[in-house]
Amino acid sequence: MPTHILENTSLRVTVSDAGAELTSVYDKVRQTERIWTGDPSVWNRHAPILFPFVGKVADGKYRIGDREYAMKTQHGFARDLEFACAEETAALVRHCLRANDWTRERYPYEFELTVAHRLDGKRLNVEWTIANLGGERMYFSIGGHPGFLLPQGVRKEDCDILFPGMDALRYVSASKAGYILPEWKTLSLDDGRARYREDIPDTWIFEDGQVKRVGIATPDGQPYVLLNCEQFPMLAVWANPKGPFICLEPWFGRADDEGFSGSIDQKKGIQALEGGEKKEIAYSMEFC
């Protein structure tokens, strides 16, 4: 699948037409890769875009009015489709995905999803525009899922997750089946930091706009990457125990609650656009 390079004196960024996915950020200063390599024996993604759903829908199906649709994969389908490259410069690449016959069978809306990656120094901006090209109300969720590769030899268990300016956060987690459990838990922070631990649930999901900025600090206490996600009502932190990476995931929407049986408009965090409307969303990654 074709890829596109953004480059300046600090970073060399690679974005693929496959899923409009960020596949590499090479740090010229540190002389190392900063995005998870996509090792299929661990996790075969790098930074997928989650659309038109984040997480799983109950029993692999969802309902719009009286009609039921199948969505067997979690996180929707955009990550697995080829996007068209609409614009490319040394600092910007823009991709576009439009509804087609295949998507309409699974998601019956006339949508257009535009994804831009914009390089600015050591900051990479990710910009989404979701447009409803049809005449009826369109429901959707969308999220980012970037996996940040840790420095060679650094263990996740020796890293801190940074929540600048916060003293404590409330979170929910998912069951082994991938659905959200009803129990709220409290994450206590020490000067805005929480140590990654394997004995906690593998995903923290913070709702209600609690997190505006999140990052990873290496064992020396220094910030390694910072994510600015002011627009997002939800933020997840996930790490695969087998790989040296941590995902920081800004979300609009999430997986269904355990036991959920409602229609699409009742899903937690679901977004809606009227016919002809569009929504612009952005977040940024700062590589320290």
Short mmCIF file of C-alpha atoms in Angstrom, two decimals:
data_model
loop_
_atom_site.label_atom_id
_atom_site.label_comp_id
_atom_site.label_asym_id
_atom_site.label_seq_id
_atom_site.Cartn_x
_atom_site.Cartn_y
_atom_site.Cartn_z
CA MET A 1 0.00 0.00 0.00
CA PRO A 2 1.40 3.47 -0.86
CA THR A 3 2.88 5.56 1.95
CA HIS A 4 3.64 9.27 2.30
CA ILE A 5 6.54 10.98 4.10
CA LEU A 6 6.41 14.18 6.13
CA GLU A 7 9.80 15.43 7.22
CA ASN A 8 11.60 18.27 8.95
CA THR A 9 14.82 18.59 10.95
CA SER A 10 13.27 16.81 13.97
CA LEU A 11 11.02 14.05 12.67
CA ARG A 12 10.35 11.84 9.68
CA VAL A 13 6.71 10.73 9.64
CA THR A 14 5.18 7.98 7.49
CA VAL A 15 1.46 7.71 6.79
CA SER A 16 -0.10 4.87 4.78
CA ASP A 17 -3.07 4.91 2.41
CA ALA A 18 -4.17 1.77 4.29
CA GLY A 19 -6.51 3.17 6.93
CA ALA A 20 -4.84 6.60 6.65
CA GLU A 21 -2.73 5.16 9.46
CA LEU A 22 0.34 6.73 10.98
CA THR A 23 2.90 3.93 10.72
CA SER A 24 6.18 5.57 11.76
CA VAL A 25 7.61 8.59 13.53
CA TYR A 26 11.39 8.50 13.36
CA ASP A 27 12.97 10.86 15.87
CA LYS A 28 16.10 12.32 14.29
CA VAL A 29 17.29 13.82 17.56
CA ARG A 30 17.01 10.60 19.59
CA GLN A 31 17.79 8.53 16.46
CA THR A 32 15.00 6.07 17.24
CA GLU A 33 11.50 5.04 16.20
CA ARG A 34 8.68 6.44 18.35
CA ILE A 35 5.62 4.52 17.05
CA TRP A 36 4.95 0.83 17.67
CA THR A 37 6.28 -1.32 14.81
CA GLY A 38 3.11 -3.36 14.27
CA ASP A 39 4.66 -6.73 15.08
CA PRO A 40 1.83 -9.16 14.16
CA SER A 41 2.82 -11.57 16.92
CA VAL A 42 1.94 -8.86 19.47
CA TRP A 43 -0.34 -6.22 17.90
CA ASN A 44 -0.43 -5.69 14.14
CA ARG A 45 -1.39 -2.01 14.27
CA HIS A 46 0.51 1.26 14.72
CA ALA A 47 -2.04 4.05 15.23
CA PRO A 48 -5.37 3.00 13.72
CA ILE A 49 -8.36 5.31 13.29
CA LEU A 50 -11.49 3.97 15.00
CA PHE A 51 -14.61 4.71 12.90
CA PRO A 52 -17.61 4.53 12.75
CA PHE A 53 -17.47 2.78 16.14
CA VAL A 54 -15.02 2.75 19.02
CA GLY A 55 -14.76 -0.66 20.65
CA LYS A 56 -17.29 -3.46 20.29
CA VAL A 57 -21.02 -3.29 19.67
CA ALA A 58 -23.11 -5.75 21.67
CA ASP A 59 -23.06 -9.24 20.16
CA GLY A 60 -21.56 -7.87 16.95
CA LYS A 61 -24.71 -6.05 15.89
CA TYR A 62 -26.46 -2.73 16.37
CA ARG A 63 -29.86 -1.27 15.67
CA ILE A 64 -31.02 1.85 13.86
CA GLY A 65 -34.75 2.19 14.37
CA ASP A 66 -36.26 -1.22 13.56
CA ARG A 67 -33.37 -2.40 11.37
CA GLU A 68 -30.38 -4.39 12.59
CA TYR A 69 -26.85 -4.25 11.14
CA ALA A 70 -23.84 -6.47 11.70
CA MET A 71 -20.53 -5.05 12.91
CA LYS A 72 -18.43 -8.08 13.74
CA THR A 73 -15.11 -6.29 14.14
CA GLN A 74 -14.36 -3.96 17.01
CA HIS A 75 -13.45 -0.34 16.26
CA GLY A 76 -15.49 -0.19 13.04
CA PHE A 77 -13.97 -0.62 9.59
CA ALA A 78 -12.07 2.51 8.55
CA ARG A 79 -8.75 1.14 9.81
CA ASP A 80 -9.00 -1.74 7.32
CA LEU A 81 -9.95 0.25 4.19
CA GLU A 82 -7.88 2.11 1.63
CA PHE A 83 -8.15 5.90 1.77
CA ALA A 84 -7.55 8.19 -1.19
CA CYS A 85 -4.69 10.66 -0.81
CA ALA A 86 -6.22 14.06 -1.51
CA GLU A 87 -3.27 16.36 -0.72
CA GLU A 88 0.42 15.99 0.01
CA THR A 89 3.19 18.45 0.87
CA ALA A 90 6.41 18.20 2.88
CA ALA A 91 4.48 18.95 6.08
CA LEU A 92 0.93 17.72 5.37
CA VAL A 93 -0.84 14.68 4.00
CA ARG A 94 -4.62 14.53 3.72
CA HIS A 95 -6.64 11.36 3.11
CA CYS A 96 -10.33 10.81 2.37
CA LEU A 97 -12.74 7.89 2.71
CA ARG A 98 -16.30 8.03 1.35
CA ALA A 99 -19.24 5.71 1.76
CA ASN A 100 -19.52 2.99 -0.87
CA ASP A 101 -21.65 -0.09 -1.47
CA TRP A 102 -19.52 -2.18 0.89
CA THR A 103 -19.74 0.29 3.78
CA ARG A 104 -23.49 0.91 3.26
CA GLU A 105 -24.21 -2.77 3.92
CA ARG A 106 -22.59 -2.41 7.35
CA TYR A 107 -23.22 1.26 8.10
CA PRO A 108 -26.08 2.83 6.09
CA TYR A 109 -24.95 6.44 6.04
CA GLU A 110 -23.51 8.68 3.32
CA PHE A 111 -20.36 9.78 5.12
CA GLU A 112 -17.05 11.34 4.23
CA LEU A 113 -14.11 10.98 6.61
CA THR A 114 -11.12 13.24 5.97
CA VAL A 115 -7.89 12.63 7.88
CA ALA A 116 -4.98 15.08 7.90
CA HIS A 117 -1.54 14.58 9.46
CA ARG A 118 0.29 17.88 9.84
CA LEU A 119 3.93 18.13 11.00
CA ASP A 120 5.05 21.16 13.01
CA GLY A 121 8.50 20.85 14.60
CA LYS A 122 8.35 17.99 17.12
CA ARG A 123 4.56 18.10 17.13
CA LEU A 124 2.32 16.02 14.89
CA ASN A 125 -1.25 17.26 14.54
CA VAL A 126 -3.99 14.81 13.61
CA GLU A 127 -7.12 16.42 12.17
CA TRP A 128 -10.41 14.70 11.31
CA THR A 129 -13.46 16.03 9.49
CA ILE A 130 -16.56 13.84 9.56
CA ALA A 131 -19.26 14.92 7.10
CA ASN A 132 -22.83 13.68 6.70
CA LEU A 133 -23.46 13.82 2.96
CA GLY A 134 -26.95 12.36 3.26
CA GLY A 135 -30.27 13.77 4.36
CA GLU A 136 -30.93 11.82 7.56
CA ARG A 137 -29.33 12.10 10.97
CA MET A 138 -26.07 10.13 11.09
CA TYR A 139 -24.73 8.51 14.26
CA PHE A 140 -21.05 7.70 14.71
CA SER A 141 -18.13 7.34 17.08
CA ILE A 142 -14.49 8.05 16.30
CA GLY A 143 -11.21 7.66 18.10
CA GLY A 144 -7.45 7.54 17.86
CA HIS A 145 -5.30 4.58 18.95
CA PRO A 146 -1.61 5.57 18.64
CA GLY A 147 0.87 3.13 20.16
CA PHE A 148 4.06 4.76 21.44
CA LEU A 149 7.19 2.62 21.32
CA LEU A 150 9.29 2.91 24.47
CA PRO A 151 13.07 3.44 24.33
CA GLN A 152 15.09 0.30 23.88
CA GLY A 153 15.45 -1.62 27.15
CA VAL A 154 12.79 0.40 28.99
CA ARG A 155 10.00 -1.59 30.65
CA LYS A 156 6.42 -0.34 30.83
CA GLU A 157 6.46 -1.10 34.55
CA ASP A 158 9.14 1.56 35.03
CA CYS A 159 7.22 4.28 33.19
CA ASP A 160 4.72 6.82 34.52
CA ILE A 161 1.52 7.93 32.80
CA LEU A 162 1.31 11.70 33.06
CA PHE A 163 -1.90 13.59 33.78
CA PRO A 164 -0.64 17.16 34.25
CA GLY A 165 -2.42 19.17 36.93
CA MET A 166 -4.61 16.28 38.15
CA ASP A 167 -4.78 14.75 41.64
CA ALA A 168 -7.12 11.80 40.94
CA LEU A 169 -9.25 10.44 38.11
CA ARG A 170 -12.27 8.15 37.87
CA TYR A 171 -12.23 5.39 35.28
CA VAL A 172 -14.08 2.34 34.02
CA SER A 173 -12.62 -0.73 32.35
CA ALA A 174 -13.72 -3.46 29.97
CA SER A 175 -14.58 -7.11 30.54
CA LYS A 176 -12.60 -9.86 28.83
CA ALA A 177 -15.33 -9.86 26.16
CA GLY A 178 -14.64 -6.18 25.48
CA TYR A 179 -17.73 -4.57 27.02
CA ILE A 180 -17.69 -1.81 29.62
CA LEU A 181 -18.17 -2.86 33.23
CA PRO A 182 -20.44 -0.74 35.48
CA GLU A 183 -17.95 -0.26 38.33
CA TRP A 184 -16.21 3.10 38.62
CA LYS A 185 -12.73 3.08 40.12
CA THR A 186 -10.42 5.83 41.32
CA LEU A 187 -6.88 6.31 40.08
CA SER A 188 -4.87 8.25 42.65
CA LEU A 189 -2.06 10.36 41.25
CA ASP A 190 1.25 11.50 42.71
CA ASP A 191 2.01 14.97 41.32
CA GLY A 192 -0.07 14.15 38.25
CA ARG A 193 1.61 10.75 37.69
CA ALA A 194 0.48 7.14 37.85
CA ARG A 195 2.89 4.23 37.52
CA TYR A 196 1.95 1.65 34.89
CA ARG A 197 1.25 -1.70 36.57
CA GLU A 198 0.35 -5.07 35.13
CA ASP A 199 -1.97 -5.90 38.01
CA ILE A 200 -4.49 -3.24 36.99
CA PRO A 201 -7.07 -3.61 34.19
CA ASP A 202 -5.40 -3.47 30.79
CA THR A 203 -7.46 -0.41 29.80
CA TRP A 204 -8.25 2.71 31.79
CA ILE A 205 -11.20 4.61 30.26
CA PHE A 206 -11.65 8.15 31.53
CA GLU A 207 -14.97 9.78 30.66
CA ASP A 208 -16.68 13.15 31.13
CA GLY A 209 -13.81 15.19 29.68
CA GLN A 210 -11.57 14.57 32.70
CA VAL A 211 -8.33 14.37 30.70
CA LYS A 212 -7.19 17.26 28.52
CA ARG A 213 -3.52 16.27 28.33
CA VAL A 214 -1.80 12.95 28.88
CA GLY A 215 1.71 11.63 28.40
CA ILE A 216 4.36 9.02 29.13
CA ALA A 217 7.44 9.61 31.27
CA THR A 218 10.53 7.39 31.10
CA PRO A 219 12.16 5.97 34.27
CA ASP A 220 14.29 9.10 34.68
CA GLY A 221 11.07 11.04 35.20
CA GLN A 222 11.32 13.03 31.97
CA PRO A 223 8.35 13.36 29.60
CA TYR A 224 8.75 11.15 26.54
CA VAL A 225 5.55 11.98 24.66
CA LEU A 226 2.60 14.27 25.39
CA LEU A 227 -0.86 14.06 23.86
CA ASN A 228 -3.06 17.15 23.69
CA CYS A 229 -6.72 16.10 23.52
CA GLU A 230 -8.75 19.05 24.81
CA GLN A 231 -11.73 18.39 22.52
CA PHE A 232 -12.27 14.80 23.52
CA PRO A 233 -14.80 13.63 26.12
CA MET A 234 -12.99 10.30 26.63
CA LEU A 235 -9.42 9.08 26.89
CA ALA A 236 -8.20 5.50 27.17
CA VAL A 237 -4.81 4.15 28.20
CA TRP A 238 -4.03 0.62 27.01
CA ALA A 239 -0.91 -1.52 26.92
CA ASN A 240 -0.37 -4.99 25.54
CA PRO A 241 1.64 -6.91 28.17
CA LYS A 242 3.74 -8.55 25.44
CA GLY A 243 5.05 -5.43 23.70
CA PRO A 244 7.20 -2.42 24.74
CA PHE A 245 4.59 0.21 23.89
CA ILE A 246 1.74 2.14 25.52
CA CYS A 247 -1.34 3.47 23.70
CA LEU A 248 -2.88 6.84 24.55
CA GLU A 249 -6.30 6.94 22.89
CA PRO A 250 -8.56 10.01 22.54
CA TRP A 251 -12.17 8.96 21.90
CA PHE A 252 -15.59 10.27 20.96
CA GLY A 253 -17.64 7.24 22.05
CA ARG A 254 -16.69 3.81 23.36
CA ALA A 255 -17.68 0.15 23.48
CA ASP A 256 -21.17 -0.81 24.58
CA ASP A 257 -21.92 -1.37 28.25
CA GLU A 258 -22.07 -4.98 29.34
CA GLY A 259 -25.65 -6.12 28.70
CA PHE A 260 -26.51 -3.15 26.43
CA SER A 261 -29.54 -3.78 24.19
CA GLY A 262 -30.53 -0.30 23.05
CA SER A 263 -30.47 1.36 19.66
CA ILE A 264 -27.55 3.32 18.18
CA ASP A 265 -28.82 6.66 19.50
CA GLN A 266 -28.65 5.29 23.06
CA LYS A 267 -24.98 4.23 22.91
CA LYS A 268 -22.69 5.92 25.43
CA GLY A 269 -20.85 8.84 23.84
CA ILE A 270 -22.49 8.47 20.42
CA GLN A 271 -22.21 11.51 18.15
CA ALA A 272 -24.83 12.79 15.70
CA LEU A 273 -24.74 14.92 12.57
CA GLU A 274 -27.78 16.19 10.72
CA GLY A 275 -27.86 15.98 6.95
CA GLY A 276 -25.24 18.25 5.39
CA GLU A 277 -23.45 18.88 8.70
CA LYS A 278 -19.82 18.15 9.50
CA LYS A 279 -17.67 17.96 12.62
CA GLU A 280 -13.99 18.88 12.89
CA ILE A 281 -11.86 17.20 15.56
CA ALA A 282 -8.12 17.41 16.25
CA TYR A 283 -5.48 16.22 18.67
CA SER A 284 -1.70 16.42 18.68
CA MET A 285 1.30 14.35 19.70
CA GLU A 286 4.36 16.13 21.05
CA PHE A 287 7.56 14.07 20.96
CA CYS A 288 9.80 15.26 23.78
#
